[in-house]
Amino acid sequence: MTGEAGTVARNIRGAAIAYGIALLAALVGASFLLLAAYLWAAARFGAINAALGFGAGFLVFAGIVVLVYRLTAKKRARRRAERRKSDFTALAIAASIAALPELLRSKQGLGALLGPLAAFLAYAVYRENSPKPDGEEAGEETPNPDDSTKP
């Protein structure tokens, strides 16, 4: 197990170094492309106008990035909450499964398991036998008041 973990760590380190070098090369390449675009704009429109245009363009780009980030913040927060909830559910299930053998060995534990189960079954029987609201008998659909197919 330790040897495999070391192999995985070496692979991850090698990938990180390769991607770091690639990122550095991409940033240098993008910088030269940006410099070339600036030099072309400076030759065509003048140095001051090119600098003002590039400055304004980058400020607009930064504003758009911040705006998109803020507009998607609620979706990201909802995803994080769902992930936390599913992680907590998985943790609770794992803890329950781990504690189940110990609970089944003792009389108090068995009672602790059977009590909620009996309450759940009693509630299910109650719901099944409780009177339904008007028009909602088992298998019967409630009439739609907007139904224009009435004779």
PDB file of C-alpha atoms in Angstrom:
ATOM      1  CA  MET A   1       0.000   0.000   0.000  1.00  0.00           C
ATOM      2  CA  THR A   2       2.826   2.386   0.874  1.00  0.00           C
ATOM      3  CA  GLY A   3       4.614   1.669  -2.400  1.00  0.00           C
ATOM      4  CA  GLU A   4       1.464   2.394  -4.393  1.00  0.00           C
ATOM      5  CA  ALA A   5       0.916   5.671  -2.496  1.00  0.00           C
ATOM      6  CA  GLY A   6       4.483   6.680  -3.332  1.00  0.00           C
ATOM      7  CA  THR A   7       3.911   5.881  -6.992  1.00  0.00           C
ATOM      8  CA  VAL A   8       0.721   7.948  -7.018  1.00  0.00           C
ATOM      9  CA  ALA A   9       2.521  10.838  -5.298  1.00  0.00           C
ATOM     10  CA  ARG A  10       5.329  10.740  -7.903  1.00  0.00           C
ATOM     11  CA  ASN A  11       2.775  10.696 -10.725  1.00  0.00           C
ATOM     12  CA  ILE A  12       0.920  13.654  -9.233  1.00  0.00           C
ATOM     13  CA  ARG A  13       4.178  15.577  -8.694  1.00  0.00           C
ATOM     14  CA  GLY A  14       5.261  14.887 -12.279  1.00  0.00           C
ATOM     15  CA  ALA A  15       1.878  15.997 -13.636  1.00  0.00           C
ATOM     16  CA  ALA A  16       1.978  19.169 -11.516  1.00  0.00           C
ATOM     17  CA  ILE A  17       5.455  20.037 -12.826  1.00  0.00           C
ATOM     18  CA  ALA A  18       4.442  19.371 -16.449  1.00  0.00           C
ATOM     19  CA  TYR A  19       1.230  21.420 -16.150  1.00  0.00           C
ATOM     20  CA  GLY A  20       3.120  24.211 -14.345  1.00  0.00           C
ATOM     21  CA  ILE A  21       5.662  24.455 -17.164  1.00  0.00           C
ATOM     22  CA  ALA A  22       2.853  24.367 -19.752  1.00  0.00           C
ATOM     23  CA  LEU A  23       1.004  27.135 -17.873  1.00  0.00           C
ATOM     24  CA  LEU A  24       4.137  29.268 -17.731  1.00  0.00           C
ATOM     25  CA  ALA A  25       4.728  28.783 -21.484  1.00  0.00           C
ATOM     26  CA  ALA A  26       1.081  29.642 -22.215  1.00  0.00           C
ATOM     27  CA  LEU A  27       1.316  32.839 -20.142  1.00  0.00           C
ATOM     28  CA  VAL A  28       4.504  33.900 -21.930  1.00  0.00           C
ATOM     29  CA  GLY A  29       2.907  33.128 -25.303  1.00  0.00           C
ATOM     30  CA  ALA A  30      -0.245  35.072 -24.403  1.00  0.00           C
ATOM     31  CA  SER A  31       1.918  37.983 -23.234  1.00  0.00           C
ATOM     32  CA  PHE A  32       3.755  38.122 -26.561  1.00  0.00           C
ATOM     33  CA  LEU A  33       0.458  37.932 -28.465  1.00  0.00           C
ATOM     34  CA  LEU A  34      -0.901  40.760 -26.339  1.00  0.00           C
ATOM     35  CA  LEU A  35       2.280  42.766 -26.927  1.00  0.00           C
ATOM     36  CA  ALA A  36       2.017  42.168 -30.680  1.00  0.00           C
ATOM     37  CA  ALA A  37      -1.626  43.309 -30.646  1.00  0.00           C
ATOM     38  CA  TYR A  38      -0.624  46.438 -28.713  1.00  0.00           C
ATOM     39  CA  LEU A  39       2.224  47.231 -31.102  1.00  0.00           C
ATOM     40  CA  TRP A  40      -0.094  46.806 -34.088  1.00  0.00           C
ATOM     41  CA  ALA A  41      -2.734  49.059 -32.456  1.00  0.00           C
ATOM     42  CA  ALA A  42      -0.051  51.618 -31.516  1.00  0.00           C
ATOM     43  CA  ALA A  43       1.202  51.749 -35.113  1.00  0.00           C
ATOM     44  CA  ARG A  44      -2.320  52.096 -36.467  1.00  0.00           C
ATOM     45  CA  PHE A  45      -3.997  54.381 -33.865  1.00  0.00           C
ATOM     46  CA  GLY A  46      -1.099  55.903 -31.943  1.00  0.00           C
ATOM     47  CA  ALA A  47       0.522  54.863 -28.668  1.00  0.00           C
ATOM     48  CA  ILE A  48      -1.802  56.835 -26.370  1.00  0.00           C
ATOM     49  CA  ASN A  49      -4.993  55.692 -28.085  1.00  0.00           C
ATOM     50  CA  ALA A  50      -3.799  52.071 -28.128  1.00  0.00           C
ATOM     51  CA  ALA A  51      -2.913  52.203 -24.420  1.00  0.00           C
ATOM     52  CA  LEU A  52      -6.297  53.762 -23.581  1.00  0.00           C
ATOM     53  CA  GLY A  53      -8.126  51.145 -25.664  1.00  0.00           C
ATOM     54  CA  PHE A  54      -6.249  48.224 -24.102  1.00  0.00           C
ATOM     55  CA  GLY A  55      -6.744  49.636 -20.607  1.00  0.00           C
ATOM     56  CA  ALA A  56     -10.475  50.130 -21.150  1.00  0.00           C
ATOM     57  CA  GLY A  57     -10.783  46.704 -22.750  1.00  0.00           C
ATOM     58  CA  PHE A  58      -9.151  44.968 -19.786  1.00  0.00           C
ATOM     59  CA  LEU A  59     -11.306  46.914 -17.324  1.00  0.00           C
ATOM     60  CA  VAL A  60     -14.436  45.859 -19.213  1.00  0.00           C
ATOM     61  CA  PHE A  61     -13.192  42.262 -19.268  1.00  0.00           C
ATOM     62  CA  ALA A  62     -12.571  42.370 -15.490  1.00  0.00           C
ATOM     63  CA  GLY A  63     -16.062  43.772 -14.926  1.00  0.00           C
ATOM     64  CA  ILE A  64     -17.627  41.004 -17.002  1.00  0.00           C
ATOM     65  CA  VAL A  65     -15.695  38.327 -15.069  1.00  0.00           C
ATOM     66  CA  VAL A  66     -16.833  39.770 -11.711  1.00  0.00           C
ATOM     67  CA  LEU A  67     -20.427  40.092 -12.943  1.00  0.00           C
ATOM     68  CA  VAL A  68     -20.566  36.481 -14.152  1.00  0.00           C
ATOM     69  CA  TYR A  69     -19.008  35.297 -10.889  1.00  0.00           C
ATOM     70  CA  ARG A  70     -21.594  37.142  -8.818  1.00  0.00           C
ATOM     71  CA  LEU A  71     -24.494  35.959 -10.990  1.00  0.00           C
ATOM     72  CA  THR A  72     -23.466  32.325 -10.556  1.00  0.00           C
ATOM     73  CA  ALA A  73     -22.789  32.603  -6.796  1.00  0.00           C
ATOM     74  CA  LYS A  74     -26.245  31.301  -5.797  1.00  0.00           C
ATOM     75  CA  LYS A  75     -25.899  28.221  -7.991  1.00  0.00           C
ATOM     76  CA  ARG A  76     -22.477  27.454  -6.537  1.00  0.00           C
ATOM     77  CA  ALA A  77     -23.770  27.925  -2.981  1.00  0.00           C
ATOM     78  CA  ARG A  78     -26.716  25.598  -3.696  1.00  0.00           C
ATOM     79  CA  ARG A  79     -24.344  22.951  -5.110  1.00  0.00           C
ATOM     80  CA  ARG A  80     -22.087  23.244  -2.061  1.00  0.00           C
ATOM     81  CA  ALA A  81     -25.099  22.852   0.257  1.00  0.00           C
ATOM     82  CA  GLU A  82     -26.314  19.780  -1.652  1.00  0.00           C
ATOM     83  CA  ARG A  83     -22.827  18.268  -1.535  1.00  0.00           C
ATOM     84  CA  ARG A  84     -22.595  18.941   2.212  1.00  0.00           C
ATOM     85  CA  LYS A  85     -26.013  17.360   2.736  1.00  0.00           C
ATOM     86  CA  SER A  86     -25.111  14.248   0.743  1.00  0.00           C
ATOM     87  CA  ASP A  87     -21.751  13.992   2.536  1.00  0.00           C
ATOM     88  CA  PHE A  88     -23.498  14.268   5.901  1.00  0.00           C
ATOM     89  CA  THR A  89     -26.064  11.648   4.864  1.00  0.00           C
ATOM     90  CA  ALA A  90     -23.304   9.272   3.776  1.00  0.00           C
ATOM     91  CA  LEU A  91     -21.487   9.868   7.063  1.00  0.00           C
ATOM     92  CA  ALA A  92     -24.649   9.231   9.083  1.00  0.00           C
ATOM     93  CA  ILE A  93     -25.354   6.021   7.171  1.00  0.00           C
ATOM     94  CA  ALA A  94     -21.784   4.802   7.663  1.00  0.00           C
ATOM     95  CA  ALA A  95     -21.923   5.576  11.384  1.00  0.00           C
ATOM     96  CA  SER A  96     -25.291   3.805  11.678  1.00  0.00           C
ATOM     97  CA  ILE A  97     -23.997   0.721   9.918  1.00  0.00           C
ATOM     98  CA  ALA A  98     -20.906   0.719  12.124  1.00  0.00           C
ATOM     99  CA  ALA A  99     -23.014   0.993  15.296  1.00  0.00           C
ATOM    100  CA  LEU A 100     -25.662  -1.545  14.218  1.00  0.00           C
ATOM    101  CA  PRO A 101     -23.905  -4.721  15.444  1.00  0.00           C
ATOM    102  CA  GLU A 102     -23.394  -3.220  18.902  1.00  0.00           C
ATOM    103  CA  LEU A 103     -27.013  -2.071  19.082  1.00  0.00           C
ATOM    104  CA  LEU A 104     -28.306  -5.492  18.083  1.00  0.00           C
ATOM    105  CA  ARG A 105     -26.273  -7.202  20.825  1.00  0.00           C
ATOM    106  CA  SER A 106     -27.883  -5.286  23.703  1.00  0.00           C
ATOM    107  CA  LYS A 107     -31.534  -5.217  24.781  1.00  0.00           C
ATOM    108  CA  GLN A 108     -31.552  -1.422  25.056  1.00  0.00           C
ATOM    109  CA  GLY A 109     -30.107  -1.114  21.571  1.00  0.00           C
ATOM    110  CA  LEU A 110     -32.707  -3.469  20.146  1.00  0.00           C
ATOM    111  CA  GLY A 111     -35.416  -1.373  21.812  1.00  0.00           C
ATOM    112  CA  ALA A 112     -33.849   1.776  20.406  1.00  0.00           C
ATOM    113  CA  LEU A 113     -34.129   0.270  16.921  1.00  0.00           C
ATOM    114  CA  LEU A 114     -37.611  -1.225  17.266  1.00  0.00           C
ATOM    115  CA  GLY A 115     -39.189   1.887  18.849  1.00  0.00           C
ATOM    116  CA  PRO A 116     -38.811   4.194  15.836  1.00  0.00           C
ATOM    117  CA  LEU A 117     -39.672   1.342  13.474  1.00  0.00           C
ATOM    118  CA  ALA A 118     -42.944   0.698  15.346  1.00  0.00           C
ATOM    119  CA  ALA A 119     -43.740   4.430  15.331  1.00  0.00           C
ATOM    120  CA  PHE A 120     -43.116   4.613  11.575  1.00  0.00           C
ATOM    121  CA  LEU A 121     -45.374   1.622  10.908  1.00  0.00           C
ATOM    122  CA  ALA A 122     -48.100   3.074  13.144  1.00  0.00           C
ATOM    123  CA  TYR A 123     -47.924   6.373  11.261  1.00  0.00           C
ATOM    124  CA  ALA A 124     -48.116   4.561   7.906  1.00  0.00           C
ATOM    125  CA  VAL A 125     -51.227   2.656   9.078  1.00  0.00           C
ATOM    126  CA  TYR A 126     -52.756   5.918  10.347  1.00  0.00           C
ATOM    127  CA  ARG A 127     -52.131   7.685   7.016  1.00  0.00           C
ATOM    128  CA  GLU A 128     -53.614   4.760   5.096  1.00  0.00           C
ATOM    129  CA  ASN A 129     -56.802   4.715   7.180  1.00  0.00           C
ATOM    130  CA  SER A 130     -57.271   8.450   7.750  1.00  0.00           C
ATOM    131  CA  PRO A 131     -60.129  10.133   5.851  1.00  0.00           C
ATOM    132  CA  LYS A 132     -59.076  11.761   2.597  1.00  0.00           C
ATOM    133  CA  PRO A 133     -60.133  15.294   1.622  1.00  0.00           C
ATOM    134  CA  ASP A 134     -63.255  15.481  -0.569  1.00  0.00           C
ATOM    135  CA  GLY A 135     -62.769  13.893  -3.986  1.00  0.00           C
ATOM    136  CA  GLU A 136     -59.408  12.315  -3.226  1.00  0.00           C
ATOM    137  CA  GLU A 137     -60.370   8.701  -2.681  1.00  0.00           C
ATOM    138  CA  ALA A 138     -57.774   6.100  -3.501  1.00  0.00           C
ATOM    139  CA  GLY A 139     -57.182   6.017  -7.254  1.00  0.00           C
ATOM    140  CA  GLU A 140     -59.701   8.796  -7.916  1.00  0.00           C
ATOM    141  CA  GLU A 141     -58.575  12.018  -9.575  1.00  0.00           C
ATOM    142  CA  THR A 142     -59.775  15.387  -8.397  1.00  0.00           C
ATOM    143  CA  PRO A 143     -61.830  17.197 -11.018  1.00  0.00           C
ATOM    144  CA  ASN A 144     -60.172  20.173 -12.691  1.00  0.00           C
ATOM    145  CA  PRO A 145     -62.399  23.300 -12.338  1.00  0.00           C
ATOM    146  CA  ASP A 146     -60.905  24.732 -15.560  1.00  0.00           C
ATOM    147  CA  ASP A 147     -61.833  21.652 -17.573  1.00  0.00           C
ATOM    148  CA  SER A 148     -63.793  22.935 -20.561  1.00  0.00           C
ATOM    149  CA  THR A 149     -64.832  19.449 -21.725  1.00  0.00           C
ATOM    150  CA  LYS A 150     -67.878  19.376 -19.410  1.00  0.00           C
ATOM    151  CA  PRO A 151     -71.148  18.447 -21.164  1.00  0.00           C
TER     152      PRO A 151
END
